[in-house]
mmCIF file of N, CA, C and O in Angstrom:
data_model
loop_
_atom_site.group_PDB
_atom_site.id
_atom_site.type_symbol
_atom_site.label_atom_id
_atom_site.label_comp_id
_atom_site.label_asym_id
_atom_site.label_seq_id
_atom_site.Cartn_x
_atom_site.Cartn_y
_atom_site.Cartn_z
ATOM 1 N N MET A 1 -1.040 -5.103 15.215
ATOM 2 C CA MET A 1 -0.513 -4.158 14.250
ATOM 3 C C MET A 1 -1.245 -2.830 14.413
ATOM 4 O O MET A 1 -2.454 -2.777 14.429
ATOM 5 N N ASN A 2 -0.486 -1.782 14.543
ATOM 6 C CA ASN A 2 -1.052 -0.454 14.674
ATOM 7 C C ASN A 2 -1.291 0.106 13.273
ATOM 8 O O ASN A 2 -0.366 0.227 12.492
ATOM 9 N N GLU A 3 -2.534 0.405 12.952
ATOM 10 C CA GLU A 3 -2.870 0.829 11.589
ATOM 11 C C GLU A 3 -2.574 2.302 11.380
ATOM 12 O O GLU A 3 -3.061 3.156 12.099
ATOM 13 N N SER A 4 -1.762 2.590 10.376
ATOM 14 C CA SER A 4 -1.375 3.963 10.082
ATOM 15 C C SER A 4 -2.433 4.645 9.227
ATOM 16 O O SER A 4 -3.368 4.022 8.735
ATOM 17 N N THR A 5 -2.221 5.915 9.007
ATOM 18 C CA THR A 5 -3.128 6.692 8.169
ATOM 19 C C THR A 5 -3.138 6.162 6.739
ATOM 20 O O THR A 5 -4.191 6.052 6.120
ATOM 21 N N LEU A 6 -1.963 5.821 6.220
ATOM 22 C CA LEU A 6 -1.899 5.295 4.853
ATOM 23 C C LEU A 6 -2.651 3.981 4.724
ATOM 24 O O LEU A 6 -3.360 3.759 3.743
ATOM 25 N N LEU A 7 -2.508 3.110 5.696
ATOM 26 C CA LEU A 7 -3.216 1.830 5.633
ATOM 27 C C LEU A 7 -4.722 2.032 5.748
ATOM 28 O O LEU A 7 -5.491 1.335 5.084
ATOM 29 N N MET A 8 -5.129 2.989 6.555
ATOM 30 C CA MET A 8 -6.565 3.276 6.664
ATOM 31 C C MET A 8 -7.075 3.873 5.355
ATOM 32 O O MET A 8 -8.197 3.608 4.934
ATOM 33 N N GLN A 9 -6.238 4.668 4.693
ATOM 34 C CA GLN A 9 -6.616 5.248 3.404
ATOM 35 C C GLN A 9 -6.785 4.138 2.367
ATOM 36 O O GLN A 9 -7.714 4.165 1.562
ATOM 37 N N ILE A 10 -5.910 3.166 2.383
ATOM 38 C CA ILE A 10 -5.996 2.044 1.443
ATOM 39 C C ILE A 10 -7.282 1.254 1.655
ATOM 40 O O ILE A 10 -7.864 0.742 0.704
ATOM 41 N N ALA A 11 -7.714 1.158 2.882
ATOM 42 C CA ALA A 11 -8.894 0.360 3.203
ATOM 43 C C ALA A 11 -10.177 0.945 2.607
ATOM 44 O O ALA A 11 -11.151 0.216 2.421
ATOM 45 N N ARG A 12 -10.171 2.235 2.301
ATOM 46 C CA ARG A 12 -11.360 2.836 1.694
ATOM 47 C C ARG A 12 -11.546 2.298 0.280
ATOM 48 O O ARG A 12 -10.588 2.147 -0.468
ATOM 49 N N LYS A 13 -12.786 2.024 -0.099
ATOM 50 C CA LYS A 13 -13.071 1.437 -1.408
ATOM 51 C C LYS A 13 -12.593 2.285 -2.569
ATOM 52 O O LYS A 13 -12.068 1.784 -3.538
ATOM 53 N N LYS A 14 -12.796 3.573 -2.494
ATOM 54 C CA LYS A 14 -12.483 4.437 -3.629
ATOM 55 C C LYS A 14 -11.132 5.136 -3.478
ATOM 56 O O LYS A 14 -10.894 6.157 -4.096
ATOM 57 N N SER A 15 -10.238 4.545 -2.699
ATOM 58 C CA SER A 15 -8.926 5.173 -2.542
ATOM 59 C C SER A 15 -8.143 5.071 -3.843
ATOM 60 O O SER A 15 -8.308 4.139 -4.621
ATOM 61 N N ASP A 16 -7.310 6.057 -4.076
ATOM 62 C CA ASP A 16 -6.518 6.125 -5.305
ATOM 63 C C ASP A 16 -5.219 5.348 -5.103
ATOM 64 O O ASP A 16 -4.209 5.900 -4.677
ATOM 65 N N LYS A 17 -5.274 4.070 -5.398
ATOM 66 C CA LYS A 17 -4.123 3.208 -5.178
ATOM 67 C C LYS A 17 -2.973 3.556 -6.116
ATOM 68 O O LYS A 17 -1.820 3.344 -5.778
ATOM 69 N N ASP A 18 -3.278 4.112 -7.279
ATOM 70 C CA ASP A 18 -2.225 4.571 -8.185
ATOM 71 C C ASP A 18 -1.410 5.690 -7.537
ATOM 72 O O ASP A 18 -0.177 5.681 -7.598
ATOM 73 N N ALA A 19 -2.088 6.634 -6.925
ATOM 74 C CA ALA A 19 -1.399 7.748 -6.263
ATOM 75 C C ALA A 19 -0.592 7.245 -5.066
ATOM 76 O O ALA A 19 0.521 7.724 -4.816
ATOM 77 N N ILE A 20 -1.135 6.285 -4.345
ATOM 78 C CA ILE A 20 -0.415 5.728 -3.195
ATOM 79 C C ILE A 20 0.828 4.988 -3.675
ATOM 80 O O ILE A 20 1.898 5.100 -3.076
ATOM 81 N N ALA A 21 0.718 4.246 -4.773
ATOM 82 C CA ALA A 21 1.876 3.545 -5.339
ATOM 83 C C ALA A 21 2.948 4.549 -5.753
ATOM 84 O O ALA A 21 4.145 4.320 -5.516
ATOM 85 N N ASP A 22 2.536 5.659 -6.352
ATOM 86 C CA ASP A 22 3.497 6.702 -6.720
ATOM 87 C C ASP A 22 4.207 7.251 -5.488
ATOM 88 O O ASP A 22 5.413 7.520 -5.515
ATOM 89 N N LYS A 23 3.468 7.407 -4.402
ATOM 90 C CA LYS A 23 4.059 7.906 -3.157
ATOM 91 C C LYS A 23 5.092 6.917 -2.621
ATOM 92 O O LYS A 23 6.158 7.312 -2.162
ATOM 93 N N VAL A 24 4.781 5.632 -2.701
ATOM 94 C CA VAL A 24 5.722 4.610 -2.240
ATOM 95 C C VAL A 24 6.980 4.617 -3.107
ATOM 96 O O VAL A 24 8.092 4.459 -2.599
ATOM 97 N N ILE A 25 6.821 4.828 -4.398
ATOM 98 C CA ILE A 25 7.981 4.890 -5.294
ATOM 99 C C ILE A 25 8.868 6.083 -4.925
ATOM 100 O O ILE A 25 10.094 5.973 -4.911
ATOM 101 N N ARG A 26 8.244 7.209 -4.597
ATOM 102 C CA ARG A 26 9.003 8.405 -4.220
ATOM 103 C C ARG A 26 9.606 8.285 -2.823
ATOM 104 O O ARG A 26 10.631 8.884 -2.529
ATOM 105 N N GLN A 27 8.934 7.526 -1.962
ATOM 106 C CA GLN A 27 9.386 7.377 -0.571
ATOM 107 C C GLN A 27 9.493 5.895 -0.220
ATOM 108 O O GLN A 27 8.639 5.341 0.486
ATOM 109 N N PRO A 28 10.541 5.222 -0.670
ATOM 110 C CA PRO A 28 10.672 3.782 -0.432
ATOM 111 C C PRO A 28 10.714 3.394 1.045
ATOM 112 O O PRO A 28 10.479 2.235 1.383
ATOM 113 N N GLU A 29 10.956 4.356 1.922
ATOM 114 C CA GLU A 29 10.969 4.041 3.349
ATOM 115 C C GLU A 29 9.580 3.631 3.854
ATOM 116 O O GLU A 29 9.438 3.112 4.961
ATOM 117 N N LEU A 30 8.544 3.843 3.033
ATOM 118 C CA LEU A 30 7.182 3.419 3.388
ATOM 119 C C LEU A 30 6.949 1.926 3.133
ATOM 120 O O LEU A 30 5.959 1.372 3.601
ATOM 121 N N LEU A 31 7.837 1.285 2.385
ATOM 122 C CA LEU A 31 7.649 -0.117 2.013
ATOM 123 C C LEU A 31 7.387 -1.052 3.194
ATOM 124 O O LEU A 31 6.474 -1.882 3.108
ATOM 125 N N PRO A 32 8.155 -0.978 4.279
ATOM 126 C CA PRO A 32 7.897 -1.910 5.388
ATOM 127 C C PRO A 32 6.465 -1.851 5.905
ATOM 128 O O PRO A 32 5.883 -2.865 6.282
ATOM 129 N N GLU A 33 5.889 -0.672 5.879
ATOM 130 C CA GLU A 33 4.510 -0.496 6.333
ATOM 131 C C GLU A 33 3.546 -1.284 5.443
ATOM 132 O O GLU A 33 2.619 -1.939 5.927
ATOM 133 N N PHE A 34 3.786 -1.264 4.132
ATOM 134 C CA PHE A 34 2.913 -1.970 3.202
ATOM 135 C C PHE A 34 3.153 -3.470 3.243
ATOM 136 O O PHE A 34 2.217 -4.258 3.095
ATOM 137 N N LEU A 35 4.383 -3.863 3.465
ATOM 138 C CA LEU A 35 4.670 -5.290 3.614
ATOM 139 C C LEU A 35 4.011 -5.835 4.876
ATOM 140 O O LEU A 35 3.470 -6.938 4.881
ATOM 141 N N GLU A 36 4.042 -5.055 5.936
ATOM 142 C CA GLU A 36 3.372 -5.450 7.179
ATOM 143 C C GLU A 36 1.848 -5.493 6.979
ATOM 144 O O GLU A 36 1.158 -6.329 7.552
ATOM 145 N N GLY A 37 1.344 -4.613 6.121
ATOM 146 C CA GLY A 37 -0.087 -4.579 5.834
ATOM 147 C C GLY A 37 -0.602 -5.861 5.198
ATOM 148 O O GLY A 37 -1.786 -6.174 5.285
ATOM 149 N N LEU A 38 0.279 -6.631 4.578
ATOM 150 C CA LEU A 38 -0.126 -7.919 3.995
ATOM 151 C C LEU A 38 -0.560 -8.906 5.063
ATOM 152 O O LEU A 38 -1.268 -9.867 4.762
ATOM 153 N N ARG A 39 -0.149 -8.663 6.305
ATOM 154 C CA ARG A 39 -0.521 -9.552 7.412
ATOM 155 C C ARG A 39 -1.700 -9.024 8.227
ATOM 156 O O ARG A 39 -2.041 -9.580 9.259
ATOM 157 N N ALA A 40 -2.322 -7.977 7.754
ATOM 158 C CA ALA A 40 -3.437 -7.351 8.482
ATOM 159 C C ALA A 40 -4.628 -8.301 8.581
ATOM 160 O O ALA A 40 -4.828 -9.168 7.725
ATOM 161 N N ASP A 41 -5.403 -8.115 9.617
ATOM 162 C CA ASP A 41 -6.619 -8.915 9.792
ATOM 163 C C ASP A 41 -7.735 -8.450 8.870
ATOM 164 O O ASP A 41 -8.551 -9.253 8.436
ATOM 165 N N LYS A 42 -7.764 -7.160 8.592
ATOM 166 C CA LYS A 42 -8.818 -6.616 7.733
ATOM 167 C C LYS A 42 -8.487 -6.890 6.272
ATOM 168 O O LYS A 42 -7.436 -6.482 5.777
ATOM 169 N N PRO A 43 -9.378 -7.566 5.553
ATOM 170 C CA PRO A 43 -9.112 -7.871 4.145
ATOM 171 C C PRO A 43 -8.925 -6.624 3.287
ATOM 172 O O PRO A 43 -8.144 -6.647 2.336
ATOM 173 N N GLU A 44 -9.607 -5.529 3.625
ATOM 174 C CA GLU A 44 -9.484 -4.307 2.842
ATOM 175 C C GLU A 44 -8.052 -3.789 2.856
ATOM 176 O O GLU A 44 -7.542 -3.310 1.847
ATOM 177 N N ILE A 45 -7.410 -3.895 4.006
ATOM 178 C CA ILE A 45 -6.027 -3.441 4.133
ATOM 179 C C ILE A 45 -5.096 -4.420 3.433
ATOM 180 O O ILE A 45 -4.211 -4.028 2.669
ATOM 181 N N LYS A 46 -5.310 -5.703 3.680
ATOM 182 C CA LYS A 46 -4.457 -6.735 3.102
ATOM 183 C C LYS A 46 -4.443 -6.666 1.573
ATOM 184 O O LYS A 46 -3.389 -6.624 0.940
ATOM 185 N N TYR A 47 -5.612 -6.625 0.973
ATOM 186 C CA TYR A 47 -5.686 -6.622 -0.489
ATOM 187 C C TYR A 47 -5.310 -5.264 -1.074
ATOM 188 O O TYR A 47 -4.773 -5.191 -2.169
ATOM 189 N N GLY A 48 -5.563 -4.201 -0.332
ATOM 190 C CA GLY A 48 -5.142 -2.878 -0.776
ATOM 191 C C GLY A 48 -3.628 -2.775 -0.830
ATOM 192 O O GLY A 48 -3.062 -2.263 -1.793
ATOM 193 N N CYS A 49 -2.958 -3.285 0.198
ATOM 194 C CA CYS A 49 -1.493 -3.288 0.213
ATOM 195 C C CYS A 49 -0.952 -4.150 -0.912
ATOM 196 O O CYS A 49 0.021 -3.782 -1.570
ATOM 197 N N SER A 50 -1.592 -5.268 -1.135
ATOM 198 C CA SER A 50 -1.180 -6.158 -2.222
ATOM 199 C C SER A 50 -1.255 -5.437 -3.563
ATOM 200 O O SER A 50 -0.336 -5.524 -4.388
ATOM 201 N N LYS A 51 -2.339 -4.719 -3.775
ATOM 202 C CA LYS A 51 -2.511 -4.004 -5.036
ATOM 203 C C LYS A 51 -1.474 -2.897 -5.198
ATOM 204 O O LYS A 51 -0.889 -2.728 -6.269
ATOM 205 N N VAL A 52 -1.236 -2.149 -4.135
ATOM 206 C CA VAL A 52 -0.242 -1.073 -4.201
ATOM 207 C C VAL A 52 1.140 -1.654 -4.491
ATOM 208 O O VAL A 52 1.870 -1.147 -5.348
ATOM 209 N N LEU A 53 1.498 -2.737 -3.819
ATOM 210 C CA LEU A 53 2.806 -3.349 -4.056
ATOM 211 C C LEU A 53 2.919 -3.894 -5.475
ATOM 212 O O LEU A 53 3.978 -3.819 -6.099
ATOM 213 N N ARG A 54 1.830 -4.419 -5.996
ATOM 214 C CA ARG A 54 1.840 -4.903 -7.380
ATOM 215 C C ARG A 54 2.061 -3.745 -8.342
ATOM 216 O O ARG A 54 2.858 -3.838 -9.282
ATOM 217 N N LEU A 55 1.386 -2.624 -8.106
ATOM 218 C CA LEU A 55 1.570 -1.446 -8.951
ATOM 219 C C LEU A 55 3.009 -0.938 -8.887
ATOM 220 O O LEU A 55 3.592 -0.568 -9.910
ATOM 221 N N VAL A 56 3.586 -0.945 -7.700
ATOM 222 C CA VAL A 56 4.977 -0.523 -7.552
ATOM 223 C C VAL A 56 5.888 -1.465 -8.339
ATOM 224 O O VAL A 56 6.792 -1.026 -9.048
ATOM 225 N N SER A 57 5.621 -2.759 -8.252
ATOM 226 C CA SER A 57 6.469 -3.733 -8.952
ATOM 227 C C SER A 57 6.364 -3.584 -10.466
ATOM 228 O O SER A 57 7.337 -3.852 -11.175
ATOM 229 N N GLU A 58 5.229 -3.152 -10.962
ATOM 230 C CA GLU A 58 5.063 -2.954 -12.401
ATOM 231 C C GLU A 58 5.759 -1.674 -12.872
ATOM 232 O O GLU A 58 6.323 -1.639 -13.963
ATOM 233 N N ARG A 59 5.710 -0.640 -12.044
ATOM 234 C CA ARG A 59 6.247 0.665 -12.442
ATOM 235 C C ARG A 59 7.743 0.802 -12.200
ATOM 236 O O ARG A 59 8.459 1.380 -13.000
ATOM 237 N N LYS A 60 8.180 0.321 -11.050
ATOM 238 C CA LYS A 60 9.596 0.468 -10.685
ATOM 239 C C LYS A 60 10.004 -0.691 -9.776
ATOM 240 O O LYS A 60 10.091 -0.551 -8.565
ATOM 241 N N PRO A 61 10.250 -1.858 -10.377
ATOM 242 C CA PRO A 61 10.541 -3.053 -9.580
ATOM 243 C C PRO A 61 11.789 -2.934 -8.698
ATOM 244 O O PRO A 61 11.875 -3.590 -7.673
ATOM 245 N N ALA A 62 12.724 -2.074 -9.071
ATOM 246 C CA ALA A 62 13.937 -1.914 -8.281
ATOM 247 C C ALA A 62 13.642 -1.389 -6.864
ATOM 248 O O ALA A 62 14.416 -1.639 -5.943
ATOM 249 N N VAL A 63 12.526 -0.724 -6.686
ATOM 250 C CA VAL A 63 12.154 -0.211 -5.371
ATOM 251 C C VAL A 63 11.898 -1.378 -4.403
ATOM 252 O O VAL A 63 12.225 -1.297 -3.231
ATOM 253 N N LEU A 64 11.358 -2.451 -4.932
ATOM 254 C CA LEU A 64 11.082 -3.617 -4.082
ATOM 255 C C LEU A 64 12.338 -4.433 -3.873
ATOM 256 O O LEU A 64 12.494 -5.147 -2.950
#
């Protein structure tokens, strides 16, 4: 898996996952990238993507 800038941003401890979730809501075409991130080898990416997707599902479930 080729790690994108967004996935690398998620991997940072203090990344603003709320802002990233808002970006995904505004740009649903980013969803496949986050779904693929659930299969990442790095736990920081995997759990970060999980958290962002959970936030999206709470705010606007129709996007998923």
